[in-house]
Short mmCIF file of C-alpha atoms in Angstrom, two decimals:
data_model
loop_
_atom_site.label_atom_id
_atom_site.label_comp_id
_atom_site.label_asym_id
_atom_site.label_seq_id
_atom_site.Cartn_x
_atom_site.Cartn_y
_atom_site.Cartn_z
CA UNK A 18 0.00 0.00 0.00
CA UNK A 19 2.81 2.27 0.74
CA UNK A 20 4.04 1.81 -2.44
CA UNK A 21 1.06 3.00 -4.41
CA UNK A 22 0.83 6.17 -2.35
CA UNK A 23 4.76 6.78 -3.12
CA UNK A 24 3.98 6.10 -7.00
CA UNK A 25 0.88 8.44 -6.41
CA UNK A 26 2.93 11.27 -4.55
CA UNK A 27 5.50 10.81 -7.29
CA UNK A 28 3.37 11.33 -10.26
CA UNK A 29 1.58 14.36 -8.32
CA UNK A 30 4.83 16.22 -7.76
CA UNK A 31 5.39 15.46 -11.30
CA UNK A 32 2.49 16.51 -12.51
CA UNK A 33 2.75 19.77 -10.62
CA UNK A 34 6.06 20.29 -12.31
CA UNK A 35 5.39 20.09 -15.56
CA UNK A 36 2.31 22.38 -14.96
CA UNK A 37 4.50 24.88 -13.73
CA UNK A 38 7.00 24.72 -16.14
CA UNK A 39 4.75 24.67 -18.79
CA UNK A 40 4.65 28.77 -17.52
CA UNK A 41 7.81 29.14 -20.11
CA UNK A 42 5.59 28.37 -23.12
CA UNK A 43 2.63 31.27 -21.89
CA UNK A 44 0.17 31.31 -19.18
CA UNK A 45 -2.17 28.33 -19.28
CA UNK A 46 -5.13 26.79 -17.16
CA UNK A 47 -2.33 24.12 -15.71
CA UNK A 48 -0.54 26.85 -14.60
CA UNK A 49 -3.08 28.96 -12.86
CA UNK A 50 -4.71 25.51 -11.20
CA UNK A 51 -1.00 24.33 -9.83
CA UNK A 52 -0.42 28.31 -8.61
CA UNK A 53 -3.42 28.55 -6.71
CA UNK A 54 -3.02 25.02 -5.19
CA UNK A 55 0.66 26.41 -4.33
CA UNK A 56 -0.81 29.55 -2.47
CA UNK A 57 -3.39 27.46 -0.59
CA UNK A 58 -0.85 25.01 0.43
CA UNK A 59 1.67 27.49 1.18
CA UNK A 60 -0.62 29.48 3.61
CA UNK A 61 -1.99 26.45 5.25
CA UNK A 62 1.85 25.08 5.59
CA UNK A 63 2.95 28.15 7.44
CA UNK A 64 -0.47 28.33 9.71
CA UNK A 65 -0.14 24.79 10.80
CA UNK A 66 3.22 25.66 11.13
CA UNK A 67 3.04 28.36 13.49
CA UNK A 68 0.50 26.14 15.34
CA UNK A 69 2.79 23.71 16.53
CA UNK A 70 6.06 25.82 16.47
CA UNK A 71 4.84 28.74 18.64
CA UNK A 72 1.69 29.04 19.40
CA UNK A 73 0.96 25.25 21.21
CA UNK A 74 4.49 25.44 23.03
CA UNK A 75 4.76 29.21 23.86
CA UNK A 76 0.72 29.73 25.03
CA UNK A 77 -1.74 26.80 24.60
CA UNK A 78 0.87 23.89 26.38
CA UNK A 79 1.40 26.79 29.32
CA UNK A 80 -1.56 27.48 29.60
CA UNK A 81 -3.41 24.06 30.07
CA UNK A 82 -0.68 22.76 31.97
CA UNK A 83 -0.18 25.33 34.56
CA UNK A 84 -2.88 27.98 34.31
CA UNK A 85 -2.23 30.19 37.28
CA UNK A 86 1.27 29.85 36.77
CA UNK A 87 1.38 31.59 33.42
CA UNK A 88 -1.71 34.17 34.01
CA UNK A 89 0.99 36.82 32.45
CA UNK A 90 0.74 34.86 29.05
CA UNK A 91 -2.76 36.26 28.85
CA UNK A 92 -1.69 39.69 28.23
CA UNK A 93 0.01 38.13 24.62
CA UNK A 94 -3.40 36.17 23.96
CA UNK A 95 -5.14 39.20 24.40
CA UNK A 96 -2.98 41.75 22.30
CA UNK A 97 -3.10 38.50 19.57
CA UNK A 98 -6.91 38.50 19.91
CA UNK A 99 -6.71 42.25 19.37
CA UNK A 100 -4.80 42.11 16.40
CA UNK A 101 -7.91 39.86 15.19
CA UNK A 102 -10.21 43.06 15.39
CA UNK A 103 -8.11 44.62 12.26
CA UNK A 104 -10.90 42.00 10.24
CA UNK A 105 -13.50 44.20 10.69
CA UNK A 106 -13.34 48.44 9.66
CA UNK A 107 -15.14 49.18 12.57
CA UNK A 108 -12.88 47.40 15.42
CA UNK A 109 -9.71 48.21 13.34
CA UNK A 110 -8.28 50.88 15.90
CA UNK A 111 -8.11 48.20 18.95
CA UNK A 112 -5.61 46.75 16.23
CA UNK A 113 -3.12 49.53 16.93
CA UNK A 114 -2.45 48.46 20.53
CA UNK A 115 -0.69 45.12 19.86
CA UNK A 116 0.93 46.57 16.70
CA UNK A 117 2.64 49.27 18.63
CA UNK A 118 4.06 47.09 20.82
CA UNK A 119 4.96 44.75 18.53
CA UNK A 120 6.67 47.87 16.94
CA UNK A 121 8.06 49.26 19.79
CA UNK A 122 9.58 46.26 21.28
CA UNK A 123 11.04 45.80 17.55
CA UNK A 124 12.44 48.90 17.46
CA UNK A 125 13.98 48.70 20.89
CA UNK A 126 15.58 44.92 20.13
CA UNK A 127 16.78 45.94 17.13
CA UNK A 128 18.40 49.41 18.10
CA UNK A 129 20.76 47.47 20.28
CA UNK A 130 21.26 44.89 18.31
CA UNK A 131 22.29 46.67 15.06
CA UNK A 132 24.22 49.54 17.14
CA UNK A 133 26.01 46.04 18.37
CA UNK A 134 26.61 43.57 15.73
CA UNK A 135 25.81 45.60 12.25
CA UNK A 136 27.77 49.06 13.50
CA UNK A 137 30.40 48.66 16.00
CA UNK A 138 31.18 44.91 15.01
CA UNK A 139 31.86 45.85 11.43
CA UNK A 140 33.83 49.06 12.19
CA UNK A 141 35.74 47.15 14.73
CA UNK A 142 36.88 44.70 12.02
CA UNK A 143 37.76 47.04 9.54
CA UNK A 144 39.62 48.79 12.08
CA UNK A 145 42.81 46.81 10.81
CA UNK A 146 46.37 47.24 10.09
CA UNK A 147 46.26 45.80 6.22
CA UNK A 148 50.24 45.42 6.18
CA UNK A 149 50.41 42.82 9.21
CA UNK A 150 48.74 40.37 6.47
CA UNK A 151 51.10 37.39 5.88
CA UNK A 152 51.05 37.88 2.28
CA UNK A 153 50.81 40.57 -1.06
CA UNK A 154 47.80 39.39 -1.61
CA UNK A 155 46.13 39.69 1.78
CA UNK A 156 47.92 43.21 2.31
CA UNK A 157 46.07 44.44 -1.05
CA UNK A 158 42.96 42.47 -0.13
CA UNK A 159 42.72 44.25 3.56
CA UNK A 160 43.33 47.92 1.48
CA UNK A 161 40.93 47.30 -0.77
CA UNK A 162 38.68 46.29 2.46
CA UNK A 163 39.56 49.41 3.93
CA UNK A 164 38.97 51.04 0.90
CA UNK A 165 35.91 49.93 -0.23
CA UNK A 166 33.95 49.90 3.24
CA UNK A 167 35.15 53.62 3.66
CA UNK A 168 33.82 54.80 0.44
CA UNK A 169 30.64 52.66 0.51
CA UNK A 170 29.95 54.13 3.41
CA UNK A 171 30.46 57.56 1.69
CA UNK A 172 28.35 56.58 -0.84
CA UNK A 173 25.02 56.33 1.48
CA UNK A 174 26.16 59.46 3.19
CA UNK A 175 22.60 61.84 1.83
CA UNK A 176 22.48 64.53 3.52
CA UNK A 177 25.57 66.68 1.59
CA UNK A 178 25.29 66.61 -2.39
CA UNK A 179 28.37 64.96 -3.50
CA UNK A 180 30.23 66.34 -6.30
CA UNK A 181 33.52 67.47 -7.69
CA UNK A 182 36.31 66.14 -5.50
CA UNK A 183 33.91 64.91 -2.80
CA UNK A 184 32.07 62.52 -5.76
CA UNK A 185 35.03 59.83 -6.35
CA UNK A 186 34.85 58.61 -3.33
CA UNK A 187 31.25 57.70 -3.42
CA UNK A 188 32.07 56.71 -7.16
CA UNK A 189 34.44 54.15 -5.79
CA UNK A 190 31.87 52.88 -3.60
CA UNK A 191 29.92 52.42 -6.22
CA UNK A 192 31.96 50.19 -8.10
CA UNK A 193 32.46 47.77 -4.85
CA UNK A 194 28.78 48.10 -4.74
CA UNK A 195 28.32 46.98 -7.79
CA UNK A 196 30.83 44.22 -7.52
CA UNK A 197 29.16 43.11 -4.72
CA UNK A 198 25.98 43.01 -6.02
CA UNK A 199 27.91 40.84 -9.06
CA UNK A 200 28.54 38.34 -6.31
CA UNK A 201 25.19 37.67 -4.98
CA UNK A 202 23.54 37.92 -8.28
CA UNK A 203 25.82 34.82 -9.13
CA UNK A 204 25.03 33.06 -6.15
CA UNK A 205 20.87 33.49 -6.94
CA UNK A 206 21.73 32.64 -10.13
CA UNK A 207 23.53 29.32 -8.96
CA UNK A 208 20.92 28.08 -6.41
CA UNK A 209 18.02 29.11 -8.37
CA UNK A 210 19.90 26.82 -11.25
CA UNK A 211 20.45 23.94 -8.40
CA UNK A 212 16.93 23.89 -8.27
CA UNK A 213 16.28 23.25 -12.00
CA UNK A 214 18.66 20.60 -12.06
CA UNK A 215 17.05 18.83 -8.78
CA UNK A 216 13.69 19.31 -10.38
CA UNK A 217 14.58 17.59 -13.74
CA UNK A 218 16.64 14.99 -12.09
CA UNK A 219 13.90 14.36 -10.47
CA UNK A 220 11.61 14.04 -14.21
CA UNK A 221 14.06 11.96 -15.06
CA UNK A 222 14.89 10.42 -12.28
CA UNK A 223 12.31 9.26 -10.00
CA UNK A 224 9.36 9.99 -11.95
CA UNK A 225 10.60 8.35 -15.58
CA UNK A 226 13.44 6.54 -14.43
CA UNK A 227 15.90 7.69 -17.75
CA UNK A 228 18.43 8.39 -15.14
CA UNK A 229 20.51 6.44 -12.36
CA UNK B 21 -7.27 57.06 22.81
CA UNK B 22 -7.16 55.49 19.46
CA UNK B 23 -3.42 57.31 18.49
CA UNK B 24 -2.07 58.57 21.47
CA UNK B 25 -2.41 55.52 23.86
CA UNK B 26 -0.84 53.26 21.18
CA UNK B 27 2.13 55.65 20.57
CA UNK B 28 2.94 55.89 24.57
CA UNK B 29 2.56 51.92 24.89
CA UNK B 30 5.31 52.00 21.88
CA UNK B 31 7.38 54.21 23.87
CA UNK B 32 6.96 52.36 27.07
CA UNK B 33 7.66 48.93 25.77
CA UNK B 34 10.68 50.67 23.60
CA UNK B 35 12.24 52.31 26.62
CA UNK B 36 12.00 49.53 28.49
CA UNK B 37 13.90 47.36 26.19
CA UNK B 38 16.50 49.85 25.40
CA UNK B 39 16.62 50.28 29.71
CA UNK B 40 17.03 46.72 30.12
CA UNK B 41 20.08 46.32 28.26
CA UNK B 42 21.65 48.47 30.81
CA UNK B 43 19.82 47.27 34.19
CA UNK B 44 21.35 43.45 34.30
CA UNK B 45 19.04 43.03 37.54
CA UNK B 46 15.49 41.31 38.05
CA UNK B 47 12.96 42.25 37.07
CA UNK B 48 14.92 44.14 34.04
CA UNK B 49 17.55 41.70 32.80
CA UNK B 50 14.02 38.95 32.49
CA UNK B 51 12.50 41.72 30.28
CA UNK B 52 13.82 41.31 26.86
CA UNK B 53 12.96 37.25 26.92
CA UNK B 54 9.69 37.98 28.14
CA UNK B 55 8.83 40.76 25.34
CA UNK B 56 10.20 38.41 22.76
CA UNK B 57 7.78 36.03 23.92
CA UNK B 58 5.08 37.90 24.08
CA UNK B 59 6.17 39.32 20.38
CA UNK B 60 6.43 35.36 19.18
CA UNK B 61 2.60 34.87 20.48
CA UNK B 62 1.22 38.44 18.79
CA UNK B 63 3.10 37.19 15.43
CA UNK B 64 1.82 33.96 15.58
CA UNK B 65 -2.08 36.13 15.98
CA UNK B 66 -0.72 38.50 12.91
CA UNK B 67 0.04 35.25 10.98
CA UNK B 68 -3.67 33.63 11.37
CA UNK B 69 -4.86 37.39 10.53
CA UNK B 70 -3.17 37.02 7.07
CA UNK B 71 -4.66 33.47 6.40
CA UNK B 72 -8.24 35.56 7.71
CA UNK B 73 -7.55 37.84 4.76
CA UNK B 74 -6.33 35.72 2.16
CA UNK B 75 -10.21 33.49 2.93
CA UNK B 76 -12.04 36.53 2.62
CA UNK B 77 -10.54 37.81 -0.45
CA UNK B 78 -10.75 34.08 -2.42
CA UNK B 79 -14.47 33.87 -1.20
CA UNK B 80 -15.25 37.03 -2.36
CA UNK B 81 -13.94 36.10 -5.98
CA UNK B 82 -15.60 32.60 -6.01
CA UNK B 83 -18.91 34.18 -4.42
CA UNK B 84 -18.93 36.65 -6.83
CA UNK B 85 -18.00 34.28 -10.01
CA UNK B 86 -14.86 36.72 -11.02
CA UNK B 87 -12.37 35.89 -13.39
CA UNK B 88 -10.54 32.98 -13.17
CA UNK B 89 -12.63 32.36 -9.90
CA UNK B 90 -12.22 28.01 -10.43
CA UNK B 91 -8.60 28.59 -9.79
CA UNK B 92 -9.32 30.54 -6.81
CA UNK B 93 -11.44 27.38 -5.41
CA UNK B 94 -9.08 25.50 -6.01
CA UNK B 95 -6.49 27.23 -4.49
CA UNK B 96 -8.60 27.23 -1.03
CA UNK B 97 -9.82 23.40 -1.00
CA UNK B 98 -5.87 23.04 -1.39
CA UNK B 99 -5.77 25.26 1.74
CA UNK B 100 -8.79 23.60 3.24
CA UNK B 101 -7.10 20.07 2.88
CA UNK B 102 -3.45 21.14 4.62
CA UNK B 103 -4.77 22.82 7.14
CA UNK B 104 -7.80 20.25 8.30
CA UNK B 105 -4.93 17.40 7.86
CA UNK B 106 -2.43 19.34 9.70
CA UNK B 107 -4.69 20.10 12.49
CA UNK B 108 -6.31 16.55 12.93
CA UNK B 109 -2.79 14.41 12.82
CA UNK B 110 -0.34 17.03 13.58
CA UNK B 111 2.86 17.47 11.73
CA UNK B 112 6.01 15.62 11.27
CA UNK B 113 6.49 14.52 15.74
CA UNK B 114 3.49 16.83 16.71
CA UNK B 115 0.22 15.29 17.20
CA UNK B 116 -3.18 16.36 16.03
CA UNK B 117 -6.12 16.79 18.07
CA UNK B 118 -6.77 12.88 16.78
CA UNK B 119 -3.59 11.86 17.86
CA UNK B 120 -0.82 11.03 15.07
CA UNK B 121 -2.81 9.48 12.90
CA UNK B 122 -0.81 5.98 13.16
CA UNK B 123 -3.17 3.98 10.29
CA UNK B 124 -2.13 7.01 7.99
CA UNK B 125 1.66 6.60 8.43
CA UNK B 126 0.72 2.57 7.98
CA UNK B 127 -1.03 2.84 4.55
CA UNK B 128 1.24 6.19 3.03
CA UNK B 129 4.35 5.97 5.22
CA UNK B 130 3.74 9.22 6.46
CA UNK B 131 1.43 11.91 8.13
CA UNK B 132 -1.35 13.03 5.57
CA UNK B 133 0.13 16.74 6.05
CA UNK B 134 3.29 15.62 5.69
CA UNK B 135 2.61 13.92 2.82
CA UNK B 136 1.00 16.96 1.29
CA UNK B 137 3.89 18.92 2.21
CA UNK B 138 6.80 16.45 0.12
CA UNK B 139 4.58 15.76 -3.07
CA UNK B 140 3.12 18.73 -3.44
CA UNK B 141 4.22 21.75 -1.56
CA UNK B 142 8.20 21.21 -1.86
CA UNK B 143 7.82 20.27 -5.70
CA UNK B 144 5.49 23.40 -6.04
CA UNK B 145 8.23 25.45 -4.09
CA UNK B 146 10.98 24.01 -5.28
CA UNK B 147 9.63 24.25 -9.56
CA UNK B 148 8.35 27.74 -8.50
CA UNK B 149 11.50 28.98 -7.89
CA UNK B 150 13.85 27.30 -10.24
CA UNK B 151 11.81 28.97 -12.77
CA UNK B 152 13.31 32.06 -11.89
CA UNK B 153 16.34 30.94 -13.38
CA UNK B 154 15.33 31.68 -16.93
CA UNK B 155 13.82 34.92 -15.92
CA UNK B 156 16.63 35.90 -14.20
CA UNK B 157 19.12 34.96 -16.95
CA UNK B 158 16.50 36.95 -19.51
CA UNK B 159 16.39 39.90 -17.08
CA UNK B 160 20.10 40.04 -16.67
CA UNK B 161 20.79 40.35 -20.42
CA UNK B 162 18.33 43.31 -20.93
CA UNK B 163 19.79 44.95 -17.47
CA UNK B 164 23.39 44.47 -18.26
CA UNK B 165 24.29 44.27 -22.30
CA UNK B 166 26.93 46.83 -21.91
CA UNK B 167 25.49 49.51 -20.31
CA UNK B 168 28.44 51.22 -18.90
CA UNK B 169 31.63 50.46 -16.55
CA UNK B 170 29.38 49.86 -13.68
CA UNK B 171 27.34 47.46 -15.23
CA UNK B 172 29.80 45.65 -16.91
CA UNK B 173 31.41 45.25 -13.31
CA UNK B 174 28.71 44.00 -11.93
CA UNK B 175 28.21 41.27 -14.93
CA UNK B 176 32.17 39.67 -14.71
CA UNK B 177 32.12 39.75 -11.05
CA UNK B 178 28.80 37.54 -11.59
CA UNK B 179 30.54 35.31 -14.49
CA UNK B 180 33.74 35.37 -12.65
CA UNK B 181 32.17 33.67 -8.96
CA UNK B 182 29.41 31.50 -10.99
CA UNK B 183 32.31 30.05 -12.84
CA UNK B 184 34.81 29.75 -9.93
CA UNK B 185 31.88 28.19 -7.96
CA UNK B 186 31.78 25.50 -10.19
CA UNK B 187 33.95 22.53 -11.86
CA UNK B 188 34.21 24.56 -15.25
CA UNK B 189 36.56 27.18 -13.09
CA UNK B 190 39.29 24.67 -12.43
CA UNK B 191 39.34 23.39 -15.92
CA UNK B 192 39.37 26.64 -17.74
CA UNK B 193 42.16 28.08 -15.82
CA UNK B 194 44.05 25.04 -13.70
CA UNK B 195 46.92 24.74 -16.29
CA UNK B 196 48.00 28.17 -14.89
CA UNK B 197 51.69 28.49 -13.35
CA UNK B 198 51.95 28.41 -9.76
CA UNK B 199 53.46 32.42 -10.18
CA UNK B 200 49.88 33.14 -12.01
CA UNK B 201 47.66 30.86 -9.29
CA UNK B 202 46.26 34.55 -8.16
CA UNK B 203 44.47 34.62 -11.66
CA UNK B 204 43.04 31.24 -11.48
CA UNK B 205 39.30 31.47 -11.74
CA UNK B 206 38.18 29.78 -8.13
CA UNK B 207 40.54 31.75 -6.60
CA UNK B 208 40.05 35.22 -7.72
CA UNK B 209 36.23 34.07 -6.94
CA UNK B 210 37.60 33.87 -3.70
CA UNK B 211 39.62 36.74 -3.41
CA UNK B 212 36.19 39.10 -4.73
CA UNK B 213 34.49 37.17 -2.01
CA UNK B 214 36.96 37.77 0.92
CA UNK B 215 37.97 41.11 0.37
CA UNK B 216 35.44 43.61 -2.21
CA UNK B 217 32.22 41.68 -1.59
CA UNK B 218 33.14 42.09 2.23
CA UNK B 219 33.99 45.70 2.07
CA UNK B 220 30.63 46.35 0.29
CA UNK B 221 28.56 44.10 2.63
CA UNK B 222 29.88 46.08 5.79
CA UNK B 223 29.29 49.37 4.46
CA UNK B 224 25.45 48.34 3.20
CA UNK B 225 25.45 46.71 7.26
CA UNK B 226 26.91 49.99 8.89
CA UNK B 227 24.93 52.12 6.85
CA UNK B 228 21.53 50.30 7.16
CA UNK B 229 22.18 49.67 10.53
CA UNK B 230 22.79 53.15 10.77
CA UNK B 231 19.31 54.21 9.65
CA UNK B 232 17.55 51.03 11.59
CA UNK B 233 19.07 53.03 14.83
CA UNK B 234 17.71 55.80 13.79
CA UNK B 235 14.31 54.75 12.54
CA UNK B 236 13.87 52.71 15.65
CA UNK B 237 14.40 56.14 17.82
CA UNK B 238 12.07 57.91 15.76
CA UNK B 239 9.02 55.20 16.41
CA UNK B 240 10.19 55.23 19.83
CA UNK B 241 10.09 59.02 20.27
CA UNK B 242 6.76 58.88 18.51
CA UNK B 243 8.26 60.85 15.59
CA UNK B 244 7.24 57.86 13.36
CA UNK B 245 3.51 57.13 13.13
CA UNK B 246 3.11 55.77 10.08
CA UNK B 247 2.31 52.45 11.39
CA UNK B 248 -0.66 53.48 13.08
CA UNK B 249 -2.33 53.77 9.54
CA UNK B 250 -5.05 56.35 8.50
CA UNK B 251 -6.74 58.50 11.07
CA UNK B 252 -10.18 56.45 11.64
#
């Protein structure tokens, strides 16, 4: 029996495949039926999700299991159930409540957090001397760090207009920017290729069997 | 009530986080755990309010017979199906509220949600998003046939580390001397990796963190409102 639902779930996800590949060619009804089922199973994915990662072990297990223990975890419940009242135009303002302090506690996390690991982390690390490298390479590797973190820098610096001498700096930013942004378009395109190939090795693999 | 009690409990909750960092005492240094909490729970309540929205606006289209609106049914039984399955059996160790549905993993060797989720979710997912690779590859030669010196940066660095990243890299340029190993393809991928890519990452960090510093004082200062929405 296990079998046939393996052969089943094989020819499904096979199935669903093709239907979205067969986007390339131009939007058909395949398409739009295997989009929609993704959405739907998407949303209820993350739901269930959410459940059983957070809500059942963070309020509902508390809760049950030691009620006047963990009275405080009513005040989250609450602001949640508050949140709920966005659904309807009329309730939407008791909304704001657990949004601001969703927002404020946010904004106070991540103050300290990005003043820690994203500002003084990153200066402290650039904050090098490039010539105690152990090699050529490494000593122009840690200028060019200097170099280009300085001037990137520069280049997000908005509040002066930038031009004439004070320009090449933020023009060499620029071009680490932009080599940069080389990088990580390479990397998307590698992984997003990784995926093609695991989704036609499995066409040919698992579903038609062409390939070992 | 409705703009100014939200903005002081913004300010309140804000201050105390930012106070607690400095306080390492009870009931301060407990704070910070206890707010994430809290946060996790309200997120989890945000979440379902999505999934509220996306029902509304699907039965709306199928109530009302709008374009396309079979899709759209389809698209919620799908929904219907997950989250009744996921709910009655649980998920992968979790149990459902009728147990773990043991006959289930018997006959199909696994949980009905989980078996929704590997032959039809991750294929879904997984095809979804390796079709960006042709539009990606498409997009790229509109954005960058030799625009300027920018953009033709931007394209070898992206030749340069896809073909150092892979097998191609070595072949191309492994006959090199050892004097000219700096200019063989995997490792001047690495060398764009280690040293410019890194100098541009930290100055996009410092910078955006930067702005997150000072974004985050402005909603706690109540400079920033824009989250509150319209005035209703």
């Amino acid at each position: 029996m296990t079998s046939f639902f393996t052969t089943f779930g094989i020819w499904l996800s096979a199935l669903f495949t093709i239907s979205i590949f067969s986007f390339l060619y131009k939007d058909n009804p395949l398409y739009k039926f295997s989009e929609q089922v993704f959405v739907g199973l998407s949303a209820a994915y993350w739901l269930v999700n959410i459940i059983y990662s957070i809500m059942i072990p963070n309020l509902f297990s508390k809760l049950i299991g030691d009620f006047s223990g963990n009275l405080i975890l009513l005040i989250p419940a609450a602001l949640g159930l508050m949140m709920l009242m966005r659904i309807h135009p009329a309730t939407q303002w008791i909304s704001r409540y657990p949004i601001a302090i969703m927002i404020g506690t946010t904004a106070g996390i991540s103050m300290l957090r990005y003043m820690k690991s994203d500002i003084l982390n990153q200066v402290t690390a650039t904050m090098i001397n490039p010539f105690a490298a152990s090699s050529t390479g490494a000593v122009i590797g840690n200028i060019l760090l200097i170099i280009g973190t300085l001037c990137g820098v520069y280049f997000f610096y908005f509040s002066k207009k930038q031009e004439g001498f004070f320009a090449v700096p933020s023009k060499i930013g620029i071009w680490f920017l932009m080599i940069s942004f080389g990088a990580t378009f390479g990397y998307t395109v590698m992984a997003r290729i990784s995926l093609l190939i695991g989704r036609l090795e499995f066409l040919l693999g698992n579903w038609l069997h062409l390939i070992k | 009530m409705k703009r100014s009690f939200p903005l002081v409990f913004a300010f309140i909750v804000g201050f105390l986080v930012l106070l607690a960092e400095f306080i390492p005492h009870r009931p301060f240094n407990d704070l910070i755990s206890t707010l994430e909490n809290w946060f996790m729970i309200i997120s989890g309540f945000a979440i379902l309010l999505g999934q509220i929205s996306l029902i509304r606006v699907n039965s709306q289209i199928i109530a009302h017979k709008e374009e396309n609106w079979q899709y759209h049914l389809a698209g919620m039984i799908s929904f219907a199906l997950m989250l009744i399955f996921g709910l009655l059996w649980g998920m992968r160790e979790a149990p459902g509220l009728l147990g773990s549905g043991e006959s289930f993993v018997n006959q199909m060797g696994m949980k009905p949600f989980d078996y929704l989720f590997t032959y039809a979710y991750m294929p879904l997912s997984a095809t979804v998003f390796s079709l960006l690779a042709f539009f990606i590859a498409s997009a790229a030669y509109r954005a960058f046939i030799i625009r300027g010196f920018e953009s033709n940066l931007l394209m070898i660095t992206a030749v340069i580390v896809i073909i150092g990243r892979t097998s191609i890299g070595s072949m191309l340029t492994g006959w090199l001397p050892e004097s000219l190993r700096f200019w063989h393809i995997p490792n001047l991928a690495d060398f764009i990796m280690e040293y410019p890519n890194t100098a541009a990452q930290r100055a996009i960090m410092i910078s955006a963190g930067l702005g997150i510093v000072g974004s985050s004082l402005r909603i706690i200062l109540g400079i920033e409102r824009s989250y509150l929405g319209g005035d209703k």
